[in-house]
Amino acid sequence: MKKTLLAAGLTSLLATTAMAENIGVSMALFDDNFLTVLRNGMIEQAGAMDGVEIQVEDAQNDVAKQLDQINNFIASGVDAIIVNPVDTSATEAMTNAAASAGVPLVYVNRQPVNVDTMPDNQAFVASNEIESGTLETFEICKNLRAAGKGAGARAYLMMGELSNQAAVQRTKDVHDILGTDMCNFIEIIDEQTANWSRDQAQDLMTNWLSSGETFDALIANNDEMAIGAIQAMKAAGIDMASVQVGGVDATQDALAAMAGGDLDVTVFQNAAGQGAGALDAALKLAKGEDVDQKVYIPFELVTPANLANYTAKN
């Protein structure tokens, strides 16, 4: 029976009595700051348990490689599989492979396209993306109003990988907020993908700056892109106090940028908590226990006012 759980805390996620379990983990990409924290959270959690072993593989942003890893995990006889999908629209094949072999599977962080039709021995652990872009954009809206720009402001929007559900939802969140009476004074000048990448975001921001358009804000689907945009703006001599910049994830680099006065808004996504929750779900499913099929770890708004509360987290 499918159930949905909104987790207000992580206590229930961290407790497990699973023993002698082997878990295969396929991560979309090792070379990603947020996913590194998530991956390390699973490794540390497993290391603190007796009889739990995990094998973590890097899919290197290759869908075919990731499916091969899942099939290899199945062939090696793992008790459960955890997947951070490269492409959230390509998860049905992964679900079918695991289901055919009777191996429990848990998706983490990125919502699979088939999230509502997964078999009972599969689950999804993440944060609800409806909250992420909403919190980010509404805070930028409030800040622009407070800065006296309520009569009209202009913003650029940087999107993550367009095949990724988080990028799609966070972008929708932005447009939903800017469609409200409170925030419809903000005009999006242009929106393009920078594929979650700091380097690509720096190049994109440099291109935007070359157009000479005036703007008041940069809204990014994640912190890495926000940081890349900041680097481009600073290289161009822009006063960062004159522009609002927002991201999502509350990575350590993002918090450092906020402490330095460059980043105005981010949203804490509990990477370690998601990793621990995914491992807990996988271990329970491996034992044949019931698991909530959707486990959401809440997002939290981070601003300079509460920055100190997050410096030791992601």
mmCIF file of C-alpha atoms in Angstrom:
data_model
loop_
_atom_site.group_PDB
_atom_site.id
_atom_site.type_symbol
_atom_site.label_atom_id
_atom_site.label_comp_id
_atom_site.label_asym_id
_atom_site.label_seq_id
_atom_site.Cartn_x
_atom_site.Cartn_y
_atom_site.Cartn_z
ATOM 1 C CA MET A 1 0.000 0.000 0.000
ATOM 2 C CA LYS A 2 1.424 3.360 -1.007
ATOM 3 C CA LYS A 3 1.883 5.990 1.646
ATOM 4 C CA THR A 4 3.433 9.434 1.793
ATOM 5 C CA LEU A 5 5.320 10.710 4.822
ATOM 6 C CA LEU A 6 6.337 14.316 5.443
ATOM 7 C CA ALA A 7 9.303 14.011 7.783
ATOM 8 C CA ALA A 8 9.575 16.792 10.309
ATOM 9 C CA GLY A 9 12.821 15.342 11.604
ATOM 10 C CA LEU A 10 15.283 12.609 10.933
ATOM 11 C CA THR A 11 15.121 10.525 14.096
ATOM 12 C CA SER A 12 12.946 7.807 12.634
ATOM 13 C CA LEU A 13 15.066 7.672 9.499
ATOM 14 C CA LEU A 14 18.329 7.035 11.274
ATOM 15 C CA ALA A 15 17.287 4.034 13.321
ATOM 16 C CA THR A 16 17.614 0.563 11.858
ATOM 17 C CA THR A 17 18.418 -2.900 13.056
ATOM 18 C CA ALA A 18 19.309 -4.316 9.643
ATOM 19 C CA MET A 19 22.147 -6.829 9.745
ATOM 20 C CA ALA A 20 24.375 -8.486 7.148
ATOM 21 C CA GLU A 21 23.000 -6.459 4.264
ATOM 22 C CA ASN A 22 24.807 -5.506 1.044
ATOM 23 C CA ILE A 23 23.579 -2.341 -0.658
ATOM 24 C CA GLY A 24 24.554 -1.170 -4.154
ATOM 25 C CA VAL A 25 24.531 2.593 -4.718
ATOM 26 C CA SER A 26 24.633 4.301 -8.124
ATOM 27 C CA MET A 27 25.224 8.058 -7.959
ATOM 28 C CA ALA A 28 24.561 10.272 -10.980
ATOM 29 C CA LEU A 29 27.857 12.095 -10.587
ATOM 30 C CA PHE A 30 30.650 12.086 -8.004
ATOM 31 C CA ASP A 31 31.900 15.508 -9.149
ATOM 32 C CA ASP A 32 29.070 17.478 -7.537
ATOM 33 C CA ASN A 33 29.367 19.218 -4.172
ATOM 34 C CA PHE A 34 25.854 18.465 -2.937
ATOM 35 C CA LEU A 35 25.843 14.858 -4.124
ATOM 36 C CA THR A 36 29.229 14.360 -2.465
ATOM 37 C CA VAL A 37 27.714 15.276 0.899
ATOM 38 C CA LEU A 38 24.784 12.944 0.216
ATOM 39 C CA ARG A 39 27.111 10.103 -0.775
ATOM 40 C CA ASN A 40 29.369 10.601 2.230
ATOM 41 C CA GLY A 41 26.315 10.639 4.486
ATOM 42 C CA MET A 42 25.371 7.158 3.305
ATOM 43 C CA ILE A 43 28.933 5.883 3.635
ATOM 44 C CA GLU A 44 29.289 7.235 7.172
ATOM 45 C CA GLN A 45 25.870 5.905 8.172
ATOM 46 C CA ALA A 46 26.712 2.431 6.870
ATOM 47 C CA GLY A 47 30.113 2.543 8.542
ATOM 48 C CA ALA A 48 28.469 3.064 11.910
ATOM 49 C CA MET A 49 26.323 -0.070 11.502
ATOM 50 C CA ASP A 50 27.272 -3.679 12.120
ATOM 51 C CA GLY A 51 26.967 -5.975 9.114
ATOM 52 C CA VAL A 52 26.073 -3.324 6.548
ATOM 53 C CA GLU A 53 28.214 -2.934 3.462
ATOM 54 C CA ILE A 54 27.633 -0.500 0.606
ATOM 55 C CA GLN A 55 29.244 -0.362 -2.807
ATOM 56 C CA VAL A 56 29.062 3.111 -4.355
ATOM 57 C CA GLU A 57 29.498 3.635 -8.108
ATOM 58 C CA ASP A 58 29.792 6.815 -10.206
ATOM 59 C CA ALA A 59 27.464 6.847 -13.241
ATOM 60 C CA GLN A 60 29.355 9.875 -14.603
ATOM 61 C CA ASN A 61 26.105 11.446 -15.833
ATOM 62 C CA ASP A 62 25.609 8.549 -18.273
ATOM 63 C CA VAL A 63 22.164 6.909 -18.289
ATOM 64 C CA ALA A 64 23.379 3.734 -20.009
ATOM 65 C CA LYS A 65 26.263 3.410 -17.564
ATOM 66 C CA GLN A 66 23.875 3.787 -14.645
ATOM 67 C CA LEU A 67 21.555 1.073 -15.928
ATOM 68 C CA ASP A 68 24.581 -1.204 -16.389
ATOM 69 C CA GLN A 69 25.558 -0.537 -12.765
ATOM 70 C CA ILE A 70 22.075 -1.489 -11.595
ATOM 71 C CA ASN A 71 22.150 -4.696 -13.611
ATOM 72 C CA ASN A 72 25.593 -5.495 -12.239
ATOM 73 C CA PHE A 73 24.364 -4.943 -8.680
ATOM 74 C CA ILE A 74 21.485 -7.339 -9.357
ATOM 75 C CA ALA A 75 23.833 -9.948 -10.826
ATOM 76 C CA SER A 76 26.158 -9.684 -7.830
ATOM 77 C CA GLY A 77 23.300 -10.457 -5.435
ATOM 78 C CA VAL A 78 22.937 -7.209 -3.491
ATOM 79 C CA ASP A 79 20.081 -7.021 -0.983
ATOM 80 C CA ALA A 80 18.896 -3.605 -2.182
ATOM 81 C CA ILE A 81 19.857 -0.793 -4.538
ATOM 82 C CA ILE A 82 19.923 2.974 -4.060
ATOM 83 C CA VAL A 83 19.873 5.174 -7.167
ATOM 84 C CA ASN A 84 20.465 8.885 -7.595
ATOM 85 C CA PRO A 85 19.202 9.026 -11.205
ATOM 86 C CA VAL A 86 21.147 10.680 -14.002
ATOM 87 C CA ASP A 87 17.942 11.313 -15.951
ATOM 88 C CA THR A 88 14.695 11.253 -13.997
ATOM 89 C CA SER A 89 12.728 10.519 -17.180
ATOM 90 C CA ALA A 90 14.680 7.278 -17.695
ATOM 91 C CA THR A 91 13.867 5.549 -14.418
ATOM 92 C CA GLU A 92 11.226 3.118 -15.625
ATOM 93 C CA ALA A 93 13.906 0.814 -17.054
ATOM 94 C CA MET A 94 15.697 0.869 -13.693
ATOM 95 C CA THR A 95 12.496 0.116 -11.830
ATOM 96 C CA ASN A 96 11.675 -2.747 -14.192
ATOM 97 C CA ALA A 97 15.148 -4.275 -13.921
ATOM 98 C CA ALA A 98 15.046 -4.296 -10.128
ATOM 99 C CA ALA A 99 11.410 -5.419 -9.969
ATOM 100 C CA SER A 100 12.022 -8.326 -12.349
ATOM 101 C CA ALA A 101 14.851 -9.530 -10.131
ATOM 102 C CA GLY A 102 12.905 -8.958 -6.912
ATOM 103 C CA VAL A 103 15.544 -6.549 -5.598
ATOM 104 C CA PRO A 104 14.293 -3.556 -3.554
ATOM 105 C CA LEU A 105 15.215 -0.164 -4.996
ATOM 106 C CA VAL A 106 15.265 3.312 -3.457
ATOM 107 C CA TYR A 107 15.558 6.502 -5.496
ATOM 108 C CA VAL A 108 17.248 9.372 -3.658
ATOM 109 C CA ASN A 109 17.245 13.155 -4.186
ATOM 110 C CA ARG A 110 15.893 13.166 -7.757
ATOM 111 C CA GLN A 111 12.251 12.228 -8.301
ATOM 112 C CA PRO A 112 11.740 9.401 -10.817
ATOM 113 C CA VAL A 113 9.194 9.915 -13.561
ATOM 114 C CA ASN A 114 7.358 6.795 -12.375
ATOM 115 C CA VAL A 115 7.239 7.817 -8.716
ATOM 116 C CA ASP A 116 3.481 7.205 -8.505
ATOM 117 C CA THR A 117 3.585 3.742 -10.090
ATOM 118 C CA MET A 118 6.562 2.148 -8.347
ATOM 119 C CA PRO A 119 6.088 -1.385 -6.980
ATOM 120 C CA ASP A 120 5.718 -1.807 -3.236
ATOM 121 C CA ASN A 121 9.384 -2.715 -2.717
ATOM 122 C CA GLN A 122 10.575 0.608 -4.119
ATOM 123 C CA ALA A 123 10.661 4.060 -2.528
ATOM 124 C CA PHE A 124 11.723 7.675 -3.071
ATOM 125 C CA VAL A 125 13.586 9.786 -0.498
ATOM 126 C CA ALA A 126 14.204 13.492 -1.134
ATOM 127 C CA SER A 127 12.944 16.952 -0.346
ATOM 128 C CA ASN A 128 9.750 18.322 -1.869
ATOM 129 C CA GLU A 129 10.903 20.524 -4.743
ATOM 130 C CA ILE A 130 7.724 22.575 -4.582
ATOM 131 C CA GLU A 131 9.280 24.163 -1.486
ATOM 132 C CA SER A 132 12.769 24.869 -2.868
ATOM 133 C CA GLY A 133 12.269 27.361 -5.673
ATOM 134 C CA THR A 134 9.265 28.799 -3.847
ATOM 135 C CA LEU A 135 11.255 29.708 -0.728
ATOM 136 C CA GLU A 136 14.142 31.080 -2.811
ATOM 137 C CA THR A 137 12.058 33.229 -5.142
ATOM 138 C CA PHE A 138 9.700 34.612 -2.525
ATOM 139 C CA GLU A 139 12.653 35.765 -0.406
ATOM 140 C CA ILE A 140 14.229 37.499 -3.401
ATOM 141 C CA CYS A 141 10.869 39.116 -4.115
ATOM 142 C CA LYS A 142 10.653 40.422 -0.536
ATOM 143 C CA ASN A 143 14.224 41.707 -0.662
ATOM 144 C CA LEU A 144 13.620 43.571 -3.926
ATOM 145 C CA ARG A 145 10.490 45.172 -2.485
ATOM 146 C CA ALA A 146 12.427 46.176 0.624
ATOM 147 C CA ALA A 147 15.054 47.742 -1.639
ATOM 148 C CA GLY A 148 12.374 49.970 -3.183
ATOM 149 C CA LYS A 149 12.085 48.098 -6.474
ATOM 150 C CA GLY A 150 8.460 47.068 -6.128
ATOM 151 C CA ALA A 151 7.486 49.243 -9.092
ATOM 152 C CA GLY A 152 9.512 47.058 -11.428
ATOM 153 C CA ALA A 153 12.521 44.751 -11.339
ATOM 154 C CA ARG A 154 14.279 42.508 -13.850
ATOM 155 C CA ALA A 155 15.882 39.115 -13.276
ATOM 156 C CA TYR A 156 17.785 36.347 -15.027
ATOM 157 C CA LEU A 157 16.912 32.702 -14.351
ATOM 158 C CA MET A 158 19.454 29.866 -14.507
ATOM 159 C CA MET A 159 18.062 26.356 -14.804
ATOM 160 C CA GLY A 160 19.568 22.970 -14.009
ATOM 161 C CA GLU A 161 19.591 20.030 -16.404
ATOM 162 C CA LEU A 162 16.313 20.133 -18.294
ATOM 163 C CA SER A 163 15.957 16.338 -18.065
ATOM 164 C CA ASN A 164 15.967 16.614 -14.281
ATOM 165 C CA GLN A 165 12.708 16.839 -12.345
ATOM 166 C CA ALA A 166 14.255 19.161 -9.744
ATOM 167 C CA ALA A 167 15.216 21.687 -12.410
ATOM 168 C CA VAL A 168 11.760 21.524 -13.977
ATOM 169 C CA GLN A 169 9.977 21.944 -10.643
ATOM 170 C CA ARG A 170 12.267 24.666 -9.293
ATOM 171 C CA THR A 171 11.823 26.636 -12.507
ATOM 172 C CA LYS A 172 8.054 26.223 -12.248
ATOM 173 C CA ASP A 173 8.260 27.421 -8.631
ATOM 174 C CA VAL A 174 9.962 30.620 -9.817
ATOM 175 C CA HIS A 175 7.283 31.341 -12.395
ATOM 176 C CA ASP A 176 4.498 30.490 -9.943
ATOM 177 C CA ILE A 177 5.807 32.990 -7.392
ATOM 178 C CA LEU A 178 6.390 35.671 -10.015
ATOM 179 C CA GLY A 179 2.778 35.156 -11.089
ATOM 180 C CA THR A 180 1.443 36.219 -7.690
ATOM 181 C CA ASP A 181 0.205 39.736 -6.925
ATOM 182 C CA MET A 182 3.023 40.152 -4.402
ATOM 183 C CA CYS A 183 5.819 39.425 -6.867
ATOM 184 C CA ASN A 184 4.531 40.079 -10.375
ATOM 185 C CA PHE A 185 6.606 43.245 -10.552
ATOM 186 C CA ILE A 186 9.623 41.057 -11.424
ATOM 187 C CA GLU A 187 10.242 40.413 -15.132
ATOM 188 C CA ILE A 188 12.375 37.488 -16.317
ATOM 189 C CA ILE A 189 14.726 38.856 -18.992
ATOM 190 C CA ASP A 190 15.987 35.452 -20.080
ATOM 191 C CA GLU A 191 16.187 31.900 -18.754
ATOM 192 C CA GLN A 192 18.676 29.272 -19.860
ATOM 193 C CA THR A 193 20.193 26.080 -18.530
ATOM 194 C CA ALA A 194 23.685 25.926 -17.077
ATOM 195 C CA ASN A 195 23.276 22.220 -16.206
ATOM 196 C CA TRP A 196 23.922 22.649 -12.454
ATOM 197 C CA SER A 197 27.521 23.648 -13.349
ATOM 198 C CA ARG A 198 29.543 26.510 -11.846
ATOM 199 C CA ASP A 199 31.701 26.820 -14.963
ATOM 200 C CA GLN A 200 28.756 26.793 -17.364
ATOM 201 C CA ALA A 201 26.953 29.341 -15.203
ATOM 202 C CA GLN A 202 29.971 31.646 -15.257
ATOM 203 C CA ASP A 203 30.045 31.459 -19.067
ATOM 204 C CA LEU A 204 26.287 32.018 -19.321
ATOM 205 C CA MET A 205 26.374 35.013 -16.983
ATOM 206 C CA THR A 206 29.291 36.475 -18.955
ATOM 207 C CA ASN A 207 27.215 36.199 -22.124
ATOM 208 C CA TRP A 208 24.240 37.860 -20.465
ATOM 209 C CA LEU A 209 26.420 40.687 -19.183
ATOM 210 C CA SER A 210 27.763 41.302 -22.676
ATOM 211 C CA SER A 211 24.240 42.229 -23.795
ATOM 212 C CA GLY A 212 24.282 45.306 -21.581
ATOM 213 C CA GLU A 213 20.829 44.570 -20.129
ATOM 214 C CA THR A 214 20.136 46.069 -16.714
ATOM 215 C CA PHE A 215 18.994 43.574 -14.081
ATOM 216 C CA ASP A 216 18.267 43.393 -10.382
ATOM 217 C CA ALA A 217 18.427 39.675 -9.568
ATOM 218 C CA LEU A 218 19.822 36.316 -10.587
ATOM 219 C CA ILE A 219 17.697 33.312 -9.591
ATOM 220 C CA ALA A 220 19.498 29.984 -9.939
ATOM 221 C CA ASN A 221 18.165 26.443 -9.543
ATOM 222 C CA ASN A 222 21.192 25.573 -7.397
ATOM 223 C CA ASP A 223 24.105 27.121 -5.532
ATOM 224 C CA GLU A 224 26.805 26.006 -7.957
ATOM 225 C CA MET A 225 25.208 28.040 -10.741
ATOM 226 C CA ALA A 226 24.646 30.985 -8.421
ATOM 227 C CA ILE A 227 28.343 30.948 -7.501
ATOM 228 C CA GLY A 228 29.393 30.770 -11.145
ATOM 229 C CA ALA A 229 27.170 33.753 -11.910
ATOM 230 C CA ILE A 230 28.646 35.663 -8.965
ATOM 231 C CA GLN A 231 32.163 35.008 -10.253
ATOM 232 C CA ALA A 232 31.209 36.435 -13.650
ATOM 233 C CA MET A 233 29.546 39.486 -12.108
ATOM 234 C CA LYS A 234 32.500 40.222 -9.859
ATOM 235 C CA ALA A 235 34.902 39.842 -12.784
ATOM 236 C CA ALA A 236 32.803 42.436 -14.613
ATOM 237 C CA GLY A 237 33.069 44.846 -11.673
ATOM 238 C CA ILE A 238 29.439 44.654 -10.598
ATOM 239 C CA ASP A 239 28.694 45.755 -7.045
ATOM 240 C CA MET A 240 27.128 42.642 -5.494
ATOM 241 C CA ALA A 241 25.163 44.826 -3.084
ATOM 242 C CA SER A 242 23.188 46.079 -6.082
ATOM 243 C CA VAL A 243 21.882 42.683 -7.187
ATOM 244 C CA GLN A 244 19.974 39.897 -5.448
ATOM 245 C CA VAL A 245 21.383 36.404 -6.015
ATOM 246 C CA GLY A 246 19.672 33.192 -4.930
ATOM 247 C CA GLY A 247 20.427 29.485 -5.113
ATOM 248 C CA VAL A 248 19.392 26.167 -3.572
ATOM 249 C CA ASP A 249 21.287 23.582 -1.468
ATOM 250 C CA ALA A 250 23.158 25.635 1.179
ATOM 251 C CA THR A 251 26.500 24.066 0.279
ATOM 252 C CA GLN A 252 29.595 25.161 2.188
ATOM 253 C CA ASP A 253 30.793 27.223 -0.781
ATOM 254 C CA ALA A 254 27.410 28.920 -0.956
ATOM 255 C CA LEU A 255 27.440 29.736 2.744
ATOM 256 C CA ALA A 256 30.931 31.206 2.356
ATOM 257 C CA ALA A 257 29.627 33.349 -0.505
ATOM 258 C CA MET A 258 26.751 34.474 1.707
ATOM 259 C CA ALA A 259 29.112 35.305 4.565
ATOM 260 C CA GLY A 260 31.128 37.381 2.086
ATOM 261 C CA GLY A 261 28.062 39.378 1.079
ATOM 262 C CA ASP A 262 27.768 37.943 -2.440
ATOM 263 C CA LEU A 263 24.911 35.429 -2.108
ATOM 264 C CA ASP A 264 21.641 36.700 -0.639
ATOM 265 C CA VAL A 265 19.442 33.594 -0.461
ATOM 266 C CA THR A 266 19.825 29.843 -0.478
ATOM 267 C CA VAL A 267 17.684 26.924 0.646
ATOM 268 C CA PHE A 268 19.053 24.164 2.853
ATOM 269 C CA GLN A 269 18.523 20.732 1.381
ATOM 270 C CA ASN A 270 19.631 18.138 3.896
ATOM 271 C CA ALA A 271 21.997 16.026 1.814
ATOM 272 C CA ALA A 272 23.199 13.846 4.683
ATOM 273 C CA GLY A 273 19.619 13.419 5.872
ATOM 274 C CA GLN A 274 18.483 12.294 2.431
ATOM 275 C CA GLY A 275 21.367 9.825 2.246
ATOM 276 C CA ALA A 276 20.602 8.426 5.674
ATOM 277 C CA GLY A 277 16.905 8.202 4.864
ATOM 278 C CA ALA A 278 17.599 6.351 1.615
ATOM 279 C CA LEU A 279 19.893 3.865 3.337
ATOM 280 C CA ASP A 280 17.360 3.291 6.101
ATOM 281 C CA ALA A 281 14.599 2.649 3.543
ATOM 282 C CA ALA A 282 16.811 0.273 1.547
ATOM 283 C CA LEU A 283 17.730 -1.744 4.638
ATOM 284 C CA LYS A 284 14.103 -2.039 5.738
ATOM 285 C CA LEU A 285 12.954 -3.088 2.271
ATOM 286 C CA ALA A 286 15.742 -5.682 2.172
ATOM 287 C CA LYS A 287 14.262 -7.183 5.344
ATOM 288 C CA GLY A 288 10.765 -7.208 3.864
ATOM 289 C CA GLU A 289 9.491 -4.410 6.097
ATOM 290 C CA ASP A 290 6.913 -1.826 5.027
ATOM 291 C CA VAL A 291 8.358 1.543 4.025
ATOM 292 C CA ASP A 292 6.657 4.820 3.174
ATOM 293 C CA GLN A 293 7.075 5.155 -0.571
ATOM 294 C CA LYS A 294 7.660 8.908 -0.459
ATOM 295 C CA VAL A 295 9.779 10.322 2.346
ATOM 296 C CA TYR A 296 10.245 14.086 2.249
ATOM 297 C CA ILE A 297 12.960 15.873 4.232
ATOM 298 C CA PRO A 298 11.864 19.541 4.557
ATOM 299 C CA PHE A 299 13.723 22.382 2.833
ATOM 300 C CA GLU A 300 14.755 25.343 5.011
ATOM 301 C CA LEU A 301 15.298 28.970 3.954
ATOM 302 C CA VAL A 302 18.809 30.309 4.632
ATOM 303 C CA THR A 303 19.578 34.039 4.724
ATOM 304 C CA PRO A 304 22.344 36.129 6.308
ATOM 305 C CA ALA A 305 20.102 36.400 9.384
ATOM 306 C CA ASN A 306 20.226 32.653 10.177
ATOM 307 C CA LEU A 307 23.422 31.714 8.314
ATOM 308 C CA ALA A 308 25.226 30.663 11.504
ATOM 309 C CA ASN A 309 22.733 27.824 12.023
ATOM 310 C CA TYR A 310 23.851 26.086 8.808
ATOM 311 C CA THR A 311 27.617 26.489 8.621
ATOM 312 C CA ALA A 312 28.275 22.988 9.972
ATOM 313 C CA LYS A 313 25.650 21.169 7.906
ATOM 314 C CA ASN A 314 26.014 20.632 4.132
#
